[in-house]
Coordinates of N, CA, C and O in Angstrom, one line a residue:
K1155 N 37.0 23.4 4.0 CA 37.2 23.0 2.7 C 37.1 24.3 1.8 O 36.6 25.3 2.1
Y1156 N 37.8 24.1 0.6 CA 37.9 25.2 -0.3 C 37.5 24.7 -1.6 O 37.5 23.5 -1.9
W1157 N 37.1 25.5 -2.6 CA 36.6 25.1 -3.9 C 37.5 25.8 -5.0 O 38.1 26.8 -4.9
F1158 N 37.7 25.0 -6.1 CA 38.4 25.5 -7.2 C 37.3 25.6 -8.3 O 36.3 24.9 -8.4
I1159 N 37.6 26.6 -9.2 CA 36.8 26.8 -10.4 C 37.7 26.6 -11.5 O 38.8 27.3 -11.6
Q1160 N 37.3 25.7 -12.4 CA 38.2 25.4 -13.6 C 37.4 25.8 -14.9 O 36.2 25.4 -15.1
N1161 N 38.0 26.6 -15.7 CA 37.4 26.9 -17.0 C 38.2 26.2 -18.1 O 39.4 26.4 -18.3
V1162 N 37.5 25.4 -18.9 CA 38.1 24.6 -19.9 C 37.5 25.0 -21.3 O 36.2 25.0 -21.3
Y1163 N 38.3 25.4 -22.3 CA 37.7 25.9 -23.5 C 38.4 25.1 -24.7 O 39.6 24.8 -24.6
D1164 N 37.6 24.7 -25.6 CA 38.1 24.3 -26.9 C 37.3 25.0 -28.0 O 36.3 25.7 -27.7
S1165 N 37.6 24.6 -29.2 CA 36.9 25.3 -30.3 C 35.5 25.0 -30.4 O 34.7 25.6 -31.1
N1166 N 35.0 23.9 -29.8 CA 33.6 23.4 -30.0 C 32.8 23.7 -28.7 O 31.6 23.7 -28.8
S1167 N 33.4 23.9 -27.5 CA 32.6 24.1 -26.4 C 33.4 24.8 -25.3 O 34.7 24.9 -25.3
G1168 N 32.6 25.2 -24.2 CA 33.3 25.8 -23.0 C 32.7 25.1 -21.9 O 31.6 24.7 -21.8
T1169 N 33.7 24.7 -20.8 CA 33.2 23.9 -19.7 C 33.7 24.7 -18.5 O 34.8 25.1 -18.4
L1170 N 32.8 24.8 -17.5 CA 33.1 25.4 -16.2 C 32.8 24.4 -15.2 O 31.8 23.8 -15.1
R1171 N 33.9 24.0 -14.4 CA 33.9 23.0 -13.4 C 34.0 23.6 -12.0 O 35.0 24.2 -11.8
F1172 N 33.1 23.3 -11.1 CA 33.3 23.6 -9.7 C 33.7 22.4 -8.9 O 32.9 21.4 -9.0
R1173 N 34.9 22.3 -8.3 CA 35.3 21.1 -7.7 C 35.9 21.4 -6.3 O 36.5 22.4 -6.1
A1174 N 35.7 20.4 -5.4 CA 36.3 20.6 -4.0 C 37.7 20.6 -4.1 O 38.4 20.0 -5.0
G1175 N 38.3 21.4 -3.2 CA 39.8 21.6 -3.2 C 40.7 20.3 -3.1 O 41.8 20.3 -3.6
N1176 N 40.1 19.3 -2.5 CA 40.9 18.0 -2.4 C 40.7 17.0 -3.4 O 41.2 16.0 -3.5
D1177 N 40.0 17.4 -4.6 CA 39.7 16.5 -5.7 C 40.6 16.9 -6.8 O 41.1 18.0 -7.0
A1178 N 40.9 15.9 -7.7 CA 41.8 16.1 -8.9 C 41.1 16.9 -9.9 O 39.9 17.0 -9.9
W1179 N 41.9 17.5 -10.9 CA 41.3 18.4 -11.8 C 40.7 17.5 -12.9 O 39.9 18.0 -13.8
T1180 N 41.0 16.2 -13.1 CA 40.5 15.4 -14.1 C 39.1 15.0 -13.9 O 38.6 15.2 -12.8
N1181 N 38.4 14.5 -14.9 CA 37.1 14.1 -14.7 C 37.0 13.0 -13.6 O 37.8 12.2 -13.5
G1182 N 36.0 13.1 -12.8 CA 35.8 12.3 -11.7 C 34.5 12.6 -10.9 O 33.5 13.1 -11.5
I1183 N 34.6 12.3 -9.6 CA 33.3 12.6 -8.9 C 33.4 14.0 -8.2 O 34.5 14.6 -8.2
N1184 N 32.3 14.5 -7.6 CA 32.3 15.6 -6.8 C 32.4 17.0 -7.5 O 32.9 17.9 -7.0
A1185 N 32.2 17.0 -8.8 CA 32.3 18.2 -9.6 C 31.0 18.6 -10.2 O 30.3 17.7 -10.8
L1186 N 30.6 19.8 -10.1 CA 29.4 20.3 -10.8 C 30.0 20.9 -12.0 O 30.9 21.8 -12.0
V1187 N 29.4 20.5 -13.2 CA 29.9 20.9 -14.5 C 28.8 21.7 -15.2 O 27.7 21.2 -15.2
M1188 N 29.2 22.7 -15.8 CA 28.3 23.5 -16.7 C 29.0 23.6 -18.1 O 30.1 24.0 -18.1
K1189 N 28.4 23.0 -19.0 CA 29.0 22.9 -20.3 C 28.1 23.6 -21.4 O 27.0 23.4 -21.5
R1190 N 28.8 24.4 -22.2 CA 28.1 25.1 -23.4 C 28.6 24.6 -24.6 O 29.9 24.6 -24.9
T1191 N 27.7 24.2 -25.5 CA 28.1 23.8 -26.8 C 27.1 24.5 -27.8 O 25.9 24.7 -27.6
G1192 N 27.7 25.2 -28.8 CA 27.0 26.0 -29.7 C 26.5 27.4 -29.1 O 27.1 27.7 -28.1
I1193 N 25.6 28.0 -29.6 CA 25.2 29.3 -29.2 C 24.4 29.3 -28.0 O 24.5 30.1 -27.0
S1194 N 23.4 28.4 -27.9 CA 22.5 28.4 -26.7 C 22.3 27.2 -26.0 O 21.3 27.1 -25.2
S1195 N 23.1 26.1 -26.2 CA 22.8 24.9 -25.5 C 23.8 24.8 -24.3 O 25.0 24.8 -24.5
V1196 N 23.2 24.8 -23.1 CA 24.0 24.7 -21.9 C 23.4 23.5 -21.1 O 22.2 23.3 -20.9
T1197 N 24.3 22.6 -20.6 CA 24.0 21.4 -19.8 C 24.7 21.6 -18.5 O 25.9 21.9 -18.5
S1198 N 23.9 21.2 -17.5 CA 24.6 21.2 -16.1 C 24.4 19.8 -15.6 O 23.4 19.1 -15.7
Y1199 N 25.5 19.2 -14.9 CA 25.5 17.8 -14.4 C 26.6 17.6 -13.4 O 27.6 18.4 -13.3
F1200 N 26.5 16.6 -12.6 CA 27.6 16.1 -11.7 C 28.3 15.0 -12.4 O 27.7 14.1 -12.9
E1201 N 29.6 15.0 -12.4 CA 30.4 14.1 -13.1 C 30.4 12.8 -12.3 O 30.8 12.7 -11.1
N1202 N 30.1 11.6 -12.9 CA 30.2 10.3 -12.3 C 29.5 10.2 -11.0 O 30.0 9.5 -10.0
G1203 N 28.5 10.9 -10.7 CA 27.8 10.9 -9.4 C 26.4 11.1 -9.3 O 25.8 11.4 -10.4
N1204 N 25.8 10.9 -8.1 CA 24.3 11.1 -8.0 C 24.1 12.5 -7.5 O 25.0 13.2 -7.0
V1205 N 22.9 13.0 -7.7 CA 22.5 14.4 -7.3 C 21.6 14.2 -6.2 O 20.6 13.5 -6.2
G1206 N 21.9 15.0 -5.1 CA 21.1 15.0 -3.9 C 20.5 16.3 -3.7 O 21.2 17.3 -3.7
I1207 N 19.2 16.3 -3.4 CA 18.5 17.6 -2.9 C 18.0 17.4 -1.6 O 17.2 16.5 -1.3
G1208 N 18.5 18.1 -0.7 CA 18.2 17.9 0.8 C 18.9 16.8 1.4 O 18.5 16.4 2.5
T1209 N 19.9 16.1 0.8 CA 20.7 15.1 1.3 C 22.1 15.2 1.0 O 22.4 15.6 -0.2
T1210 N 23.0 14.8 1.8 CA 24.4 14.8 1.4 C 24.9 13.4 0.9 O 26.1 13.3 0.6
G1211 N 24.1 12.4 1.0 CA 24.4 11.1 0.6 C 23.4 10.4 -0.4 O 22.7 9.5 -0.1
P1212 N 23.3 11.0 -1.6 CA 22.2 10.5 -2.5 C 22.5 9.1 -2.9 O 23.7 8.7 -3.1
G1213 N 21.5 8.2 -2.8 CA 21.6 6.8 -3.1 C 21.2 6.4 -4.5 O 21.0 5.2 -4.8
S1214 N 20.8 7.4 -5.4 CA 20.3 7.1 -6.7 C 20.6 8.3 -7.6 O 21.1 9.3 -7.1
P1215 N 20.4 8.2 -8.9 CA 20.8 9.3 -9.8 C 20.1 10.6 -9.3 O 20.8 11.6 -9.4
L1216 N 18.9 10.6 -8.9 CA 18.3 11.7 -8.3 C 17.6 11.3 -7.0 O 16.7 10.5 -7.0
H1217 N 18.1 11.8 -5.9 CA 17.5 11.5 -4.5 C 17.1 12.8 -3.9 O 17.9 13.7 -3.7
I1218 N 15.8 12.9 -3.7 CA 15.2 14.1 -3.0 C 14.7 13.7 -1.6 O 14.0 12.7 -1.4
F1219 N 15.2 14.4 -0.6 CA 14.8 14.2 0.8 C 14.2 15.5 1.4 O 14.7 16.5 1.1
R1220 N 13.1 15.2 2.2 CA 12.5 16.4 2.8 C 11.9 15.9 4.2 O 11.3 14.9 4.2
S1221 N 12.2 16.6 5.2 CA 11.6 16.2 6.5 C 10.4 17.2 7.0 O 9.8 16.9 8.0
A1222 N 10.2 18.2 6.2 CA 9.1 19.0 6.5 C 7.8 18.5 5.9 O 7.8 17.5 5.2
S1223 N 6.7 19.1 6.3 CA 5.4 18.7 5.9 C 4.9 19.2 4.6 O 3.7 19.0 4.2
Q1224 N 5.7 19.8 3.9 CA 5.3 20.3 2.5 C 5.5 19.2 1.4 O 6.1 18.3 1.7
A1225 N 5.0 19.5 0.3 CA 5.1 18.5 -0.8 C 6.5 18.3 -1.2 O 7.4 19.2 -1.2
L1226 N 6.9 17.1 -1.5 CA 8.3 16.7 -1.9 C 8.6 17.1 -3.3 O 9.7 17.5 -3.6
L1227 N 7.7 16.9 -4.1 CA 8.0 17.3 -5.5 C 6.7 18.0 -6.1 O 5.6 17.5 -5.9
E1228 N 6.8 19.1 -6.8 CA 5.8 19.8 -7.4 C 6.1 19.9 -8.9 O 7.2 20.4 -9.2
I1229 N 5.2 19.6 -9.7 CA 5.4 19.8 -11.2 C 4.2 20.8 -11.6 O 3.0 20.4 -11.4
Q1230 N 4.6 21.9 -12.1 CA 3.6 22.9 -12.6 C 3.7 23.3 -14.0 O 4.8 23.4 -14.5
D1231 N 2.6 23.2 -14.7 CA 2.6 23.7 -16.1 C 1.7 25.0 -16.2 O 0.6 25.1 -15.9
D1232 N 2.5 26.1 -16.5 CA 1.9 27.3 -16.5 C 1.8 28.0 -18.0 O 1.7 29.2 -18.2
R1233 N 1.8 27.1 -19.0 CA 1.6 27.6 -20.4 C 0.2 28.0 -20.6 O -0.7 27.6 -20.0
N1234 N 0.1 28.9 -21.6 CA -1.2 29.4 -22.0 C -1.9 28.6 -23.1 O -2.2 29.1 -24.1
D1235 N -1.9 27.2 -22.8 CA -2.5 26.3 -23.8 C -3.1 25.1 -23.1 O -3.2 25.2 -21.8
V1236 N -3.4 24.1 -23.8 CA -4.0 22.9 -23.1 C -2.9 21.9 -22.5 O -3.3 20.8 -22.2
G1237 N -1.7 22.3 -22.4 CA -0.7 21.4 -22.0 C -1.0 20.9 -20.5 O -1.6 21.7 -19.7
T1238 N -0.5 19.7 -20.2 CA -0.8 19.1 -18.9 C 0.5 18.8 -18.2 O 1.4 18.2 -18.9
P1239 N 0.8 19.1 -17.0 CA 2.0 18.6 -16.3 C 2.0 17.1 -16.1 O 0.9 16.5 -16.0
G1240 N 3.1 16.5 -16.2 CA 3.1 15.0 -16.1 C 4.5 14.5 -15.9 O 5.4 15.1 -15.9
I1241 N 4.5 13.1 -15.6 CA 5.7 12.4 -15.4 C 5.6 11.4 -16.6 O 4.8 10.7 -16.8
Y1242 N 6.9 11.4 -17.4 CA 6.9 10.6 -18.5 C 7.9 9.5 -18.2 O 9.1 9.7 -18.1
L1243 N 7.5 8.2 -18.2 CA 8.4 7.0 -18.1 C 8.6 6.4 -19.5 O 7.6 6.1 -20.1
N1244 N 9.8 6.2 -20.0 CA 10.0 5.8 -21.3 C 11.0 4.7 -21.3 O 12.2 4.9 -21.0
K1245 N 10.7 3.5 -21.7 CA 11.6 2.3 -21.8 C 12.1 2.1 -23.1 O 11.3 2.1 -24.1
S1246 N 13.4 2.0 -23.3 CA 14.0 1.6 -24.6 C 15.1 0.6 -24.2 O 15.4 0.4 -23.1
R1247 N 15.6 0.0 -25.3 CA 16.7 -0.9 -25.1 C 17.9 -0.3 -26.0 O 17.8 -0.5 -27.3
L1248 N 18.9 0.3 -25.4 CA 20.0 0.9 -26.1 C 19.6 1.8 -27.2 O 20.1 1.8 -28.3
G1249 N 18.5 2.6 -27.0 CA 18.0 3.5 -27.9 C 17.0 2.9 -28.9 O 16.5 3.7 -29.8
G1250 N 16.8 1.6 -28.9 CA 15.8 1.0 -29.7 C 14.5 0.6 -29.0 O 14.3 1.0 -27.9
A1251 N 13.7 -0.2 -29.7 CA 12.4 -0.6 -29.2 C 12.6 -1.4 -27.9 O 13.4 -2.2 -27.7
A1252 N 11.6 -1.2 -27.0 CA 11.4 -2.0 -25.8 C 11.0 -3.4 -26.4 O 10.7 -3.5 -27.5
A1253 N 11.1 -4.5 -25.6 CA 10.7 -5.8 -25.9 C 9.4 -6.2 -25.3 O 9.0 -5.6 -24.3
V1254 N 8.7 -7.1 -25.9 CA 7.5 -7.6 -25.3 C 7.9 -8.2 -23.9 O 8.9 -8.8 -23.7
N1255 N 6.9 -8.0 -23.0 CA 7.1 -8.4 -21.6 C 8.0 -7.5 -20.8 O 8.4 -7.8 -19.6
D1256 N 8.6 -6.4 -21.4 CA 9.5 -5.5 -20.6 C 8.7 -4.8 -19.6 O 7.5 -4.3 -19.8
N1257 N 9.2 -4.6 -18.4 CA 8.6 -3.7 -17.4 C 9.0 -2.3 -17.9 O 10.1 -1.9 -17.9
I1258 N 7.9 -1.5 -18.2 CA 8.2 -0.2 -18.9 C 8.1 0.9 -17.8 O 8.3 2.1 -18.2
G1259 N 7.7 0.6 -16.6 CA 7.7 1.6 -15.5 C 7.2 1.1 -14.3 O 6.3 0.2 -14.3
T1260 N 7.7 1.6 -13.1 CA 7.1 1.1 -11.9 C 7.0 2.3 -10.9 O 7.9 3.2 -10.9
I1261 N 6.1 2.3 -10.1 CA 5.8 3.3 -9.1 C 5.8 2.6 -7.8 O 5.0 1.6 -7.6
Y1262 N 6.8 2.9 -6.9 CA 6.9 2.3 -5.6 C 6.3 3.2 -4.5 O 6.5 4.3 -4.5
F1263 N 5.5 2.6 -3.5 CA 5.0 3.3 -2.4 C 5.6 2.5 -1.2 O 5.2 1.4 -0.9
A1264 N 6.6 3.2 -0.5 CA 7.4 2.5 0.5 C 7.4 3.3 1.8 O 7.0 4.4 1.8
F1265 N 7.8 2.6 2.9 CA 7.9 3.2 4.2 C 8.9 2.5 5.0 O 9.4 1.4 4.6
L1266 N 9.4 3.1 6.1 CA 10.3 2.4 7.0 C 9.5 1.6 8.0 O 8.5 2.2 8.6
D1267 N 9.9 0.3 8.2 CA 9.2 -0.5 9.1 C 9.6 -0.2 10.6 O 10.4 0.6 10.8
S1268 N 9.2 -1.1 11.5 CA 9.5 -0.9 12.9 C 11.0 -1.0 13.1 O 11.5 -0.6 14.2
T1269 N 11.8 -1.7 12.2 CA 13.2 -1.8 12.4 C 14.0 -0.8 11.5 O 15.2 -0.8 11.4
A1270 N 13.2 0.1 11.0 CA 13.8 1.2 10.1 C 14.3 0.7 8.8 O 15.1 1.4 8.2
A1271 N 13.9 -0.4 8.4 CA 14.2 -1.0 7.1 C 13.1 -0.6 6.1 O 12.0 -0.5 6.4
A1272 N 13.6 -0.2 4.9 CA 12.6 0.2 3.8 C 11.8 -1.0 3.4 O 12.2 -2.0 3.2
F1273 N 10.4 -0.7 3.3 CA 9.5 -1.8 2.9 C 8.5 -1.3 1.9 O 8.0 -0.1 2.0
T1274 N 8.3 -2.0 0.7 CA 7.4 -1.5 -0.4 C 6.0 -2.0 0.1 O 5.8 -3.2 0.0
G1275 N 5.1 -1.1 0.5 CA 3.8 -1.5 0.8 C 2.8 -1.6 -0.3 O 1.8 -2.3 -0.2
A1276 N 3.2 -0.9 -1.5 CA 2.3 -1.1 -2.7 C 3.2 -0.7 -3.9 O 4.2 -0.1 -3.7
R1277 N 2.7 -1.2 -5.0 CA 3.5 -0.9 -6.2 C 2.6 -1.0 -7.5 O 1.6 -1.7 -7.5
I1278 N 2.9 -0.3 -8.5 CA 2.2 -0.3 -9.7 C 3.2 -0.4 -10.8 O 4.2 0.3 -10.9
D1279 N 3.0 -1.5 -11.7 CA 4.0 -1.8 -12.8 C 3.2 -1.7 -14.1 O 2.0 -2.0 -14.2
A1280 N 3.9 -1.3 -15.1 CA 3.4 -1.2 -16.5 C 4.3 -2.1 -17.3 O 5.5 -2.2 -17.1
Y1281 N 3.6 -2.9 -18.2 CA 4.3 -3.9 -19.0 C 4.0 -3.7 -20.5 O 2.9 -3.3 -20.8
A1282 N 5.0 -4.0 -21.4 CA 4.7 -3.9 -22.8 C 4.2 -5.2 -23.3 O 4.8 -6.3 -23.0
D1283 N 3.1 -5.3 -24.0 CA 2.5 -6.6 -24.5 C 2.8 -6.7 -26.0 O 2.9 -7.8 -26.5
N1284 N 2.9 -5.6 -26.7 CA 3.1 -5.6 -28.1 C 3.9 -4.3 -28.4 O 3.5 -3.2 -28.0
V1285 N 5.0 -4.4 -29.1 CA 5.8 -3.2 -29.4 C 5.9 -2.8 -30.9 O 6.7 -2.0 -31.3
T1286 N 5.0 -3.6 -31.7 CA 5.0 -3.3 -33.1 C 4.2 -2.0 -33.4 O 3.1 -1.8 -32.8
N1287 N 4.7 -1.2 -34.3 CA 4.1 0.1 -34.6 C 2.7 -0.1 -35.1 O 2.4 -1.0 -35.9
T1288 N 1.8 0.7 -34.7 CA 0.4 0.8 -34.8 C -0.5 -0.3 -34.1 O -1.6 -0.3 -34.1
T1289 N 0.3 -1.3 -33.5 CA -0.5 -2.3 -32.8 C 0.0 -2.4 -31.3 O -0.2 -3.4 -30.7
E1290 N 0.7 -1.4 -30.8 CA 1.3 -1.3 -29.5 C 0.2 -1.7 -28.5 O -0.9 -1.3 -28.6
A1291 N 0.6 -2.3 -27.4 CA -0.3 -2.6 -26.3 C 0.5 -2.8 -25.0 O 1.7 -3.2 -25.1
G1292 N -0.2 -2.6 -23.9 CA 0.5 -2.7 -22.6 C -0.6 -2.9 -21.5 O -1.8 -2.8 -21.8
H1293 N -0.1 -3.3 -20.4 CA -1.0 -3.5 -19.3 C -0.4 -3.0 -17.9 O 0.8 -2.8 -17.8
L1294 N -1.3 -2.9 -17.0 CA -0.9 -2.4 -15.6 C -1.1 -3.5 -14.6 O -2.2 -4.2 -14.7
R1295 N -0.2 -3.6 -13.7 CA -0.4 -4.5 -12.5 C -0.3 -3.7 -11.2 O 0.6 -2.9 -11.0
F1296 N -1.2 -4.0 -10.4 CA -1.3 -3.4 -9.0 C -1.0 -4.4 -7.9 O -1.5 -5.4 -7.9
Y1297 N -0.1 -4.0 -7.1 CA 0.4 -4.8 -6.0 C 0.1 -4.1 -4.6 O 0.3 -2.9 -4.5
T1298 N -0.2 -4.9 -3.6 CA -0.3 -4.4 -2.2 C 0.4 -5.5 -1.3 O 0.5 -6.7 -1.8
A1299 N 0.7 -5.1 -0.1 CA 1.4 -6.0 0.8 C 0.4 -6.4 2.0 O -0.3 -5.6 2.5
T1300 N 0.5 -7.6 2.5 CA -0.1 -8.0 3.7 C 0.9 -9.1 4.3 O 1.5 -9.8 3.6
A1301 N 1.0 -9.0 5.6 CA 1.9 -9.9 6.4 C 3.3 -9.9 5.8 O 4.0 -10.9 5.7
G1302 N 3.8 -8.8 5.3 CA 5.1 -8.6 4.9 C 5.4 -9.1 3.4 O 6.5 -9.2 3.0
T1303 N 4.4 -9.5 2.7 CA 4.5 -10.0 1.4 C 3.7 -9.2 0.3 O 2.6 -8.9 0.5
L1304 N 4.4 -8.8 -0.7 CA 3.8 -8.0 -1.8 C 3.4 -8.9 -2.8 O 4.1 -9.7 -3.3
S1305 N 2.0 -8.8 -3.2 CA 1.4 -9.6 -4.1 C 0.6 -8.8 -5.1 O 0.0 -7.8 -4.7
E1306 N 0.4 -9.4 -6.4 CA -0.4 -8.7 -7.3 C -1.8 -8.9 -6.9 O -2.3 -10.0 -6.6
R1307 N -2.6 -7.8 -7.0 CA -4.0 -7.8 -6.6 C -5.0 -7.5 -7.7 O -6.1 -8.0 -7.7
M1308 N -4.5 -6.8 -8.8 CA -5.4 -6.3 -9.8 C -4.5 -6.2 -11.1 O -3.4 -5.7 -11.0
R1309 N -5.1 -6.4 -12.3 CA -4.4 -6.2 -13.5 C -5.5 -5.6 -14.5 O -6.6 -6.0 -14.6
I1310 N -5.0 -4.5 -15.2 CA -5.8 -3.9 -16.2 C -5.1 -4.2 -17.5 O -3.9 -3.7 -17.8
L1311 N -5.8 -4.9 -18.5 CA -5.2 -5.2 -19.8 C -5.3 -4.2 -20.7 O -6.2 -3.2 -20.5
G1312 N -4.6 -4.2 -21.8 CA -4.7 -3.2 -22.8 C -6.0 -2.9 -23.4 O -6.4 -1.9 -23.9
N1313 N -6.8 -4.1 -23.5 CA -8.2 -4.0 -24.1 C -9.2 -3.5 -23.1 O -10.4 -3.4 -23.3
G1314 N -8.8 -3.2 -21.8 CA -9.7 -2.6 -20.8 C -10.2 -3.7 -19.9 O -10.9 -3.3 -18.8
N1315 N -10.0 -4.9 -20.1 CA -10.4 -5.9 -19.1 C -9.7 -5.8 -17.8 O -8.5 -5.5 -17.8
V1316 N -10.4 -6.0 -16.7 CA -9.9 -5.9 -15.4 C -10.0 -7.2 -14.7 O -11.0 -7.8 -14.7
G1317 N -8.9 -7.7 -14.1 CA -8.9 -8.9 -13.3 C -8.5 -8.5 -11.9 O -7.5 -7.8 -11.6
I1318 N -9.4 -8.8 -10.9 CA -9.1 -8.5 -9.5 C -9.0 -9.9 -8.8 O -9.9 -10.8 -8.8
G1319 N -7.9 -10.1 -8.1 CA -7.7 -11.3 -7.3 C -7.2 -12.4 -8.2 O -7.2 -13.5 -7.8
T1320 N -6.9 -12.1 -9.5 CA -6.5 -13.2 -10.4 C -5.6 -12.6 -11.4 O -5.5 -11.3 -11.6
T1321 N -4.6 -13.4 -11.9 CA -3.6 -12.9 -12.9 C -3.9 -13.4 -14.3 O -3.2 -13.2 -15.1

């Protein structure tokens, strides 16, 4: 395989596209794009495709694969203040407010079973209970699996009440 480098310039931005030799020059898949708008704004992305780190067949917008025993993902905050590293899940609807009862975030804990099929062994969901400014509320649901079935086991309500074995 061979690669082409395409430089596209207009009066508002400059774009540098790296594309495999057998792909068309028009927007499509398989191109790494670096685009500059203004003096200091640079964006890098893949056109119409998923990004894979450690995999050649990414199955989601960001797919990270690792077969070694080191950490898969590390987030480090090295600022000289009280900042904290974290993961931020943010639910909106077309740029507007989330709705009551929206699932606002999920963490899946999965593994391959004896047939090499992916199975979710545990899950944590977050839900919006109230989306009105100054009265926002939400709750967490915890799920675990037994005998091949994932079921809710615990819920923590926005007021701090905890239900175990009941919804």
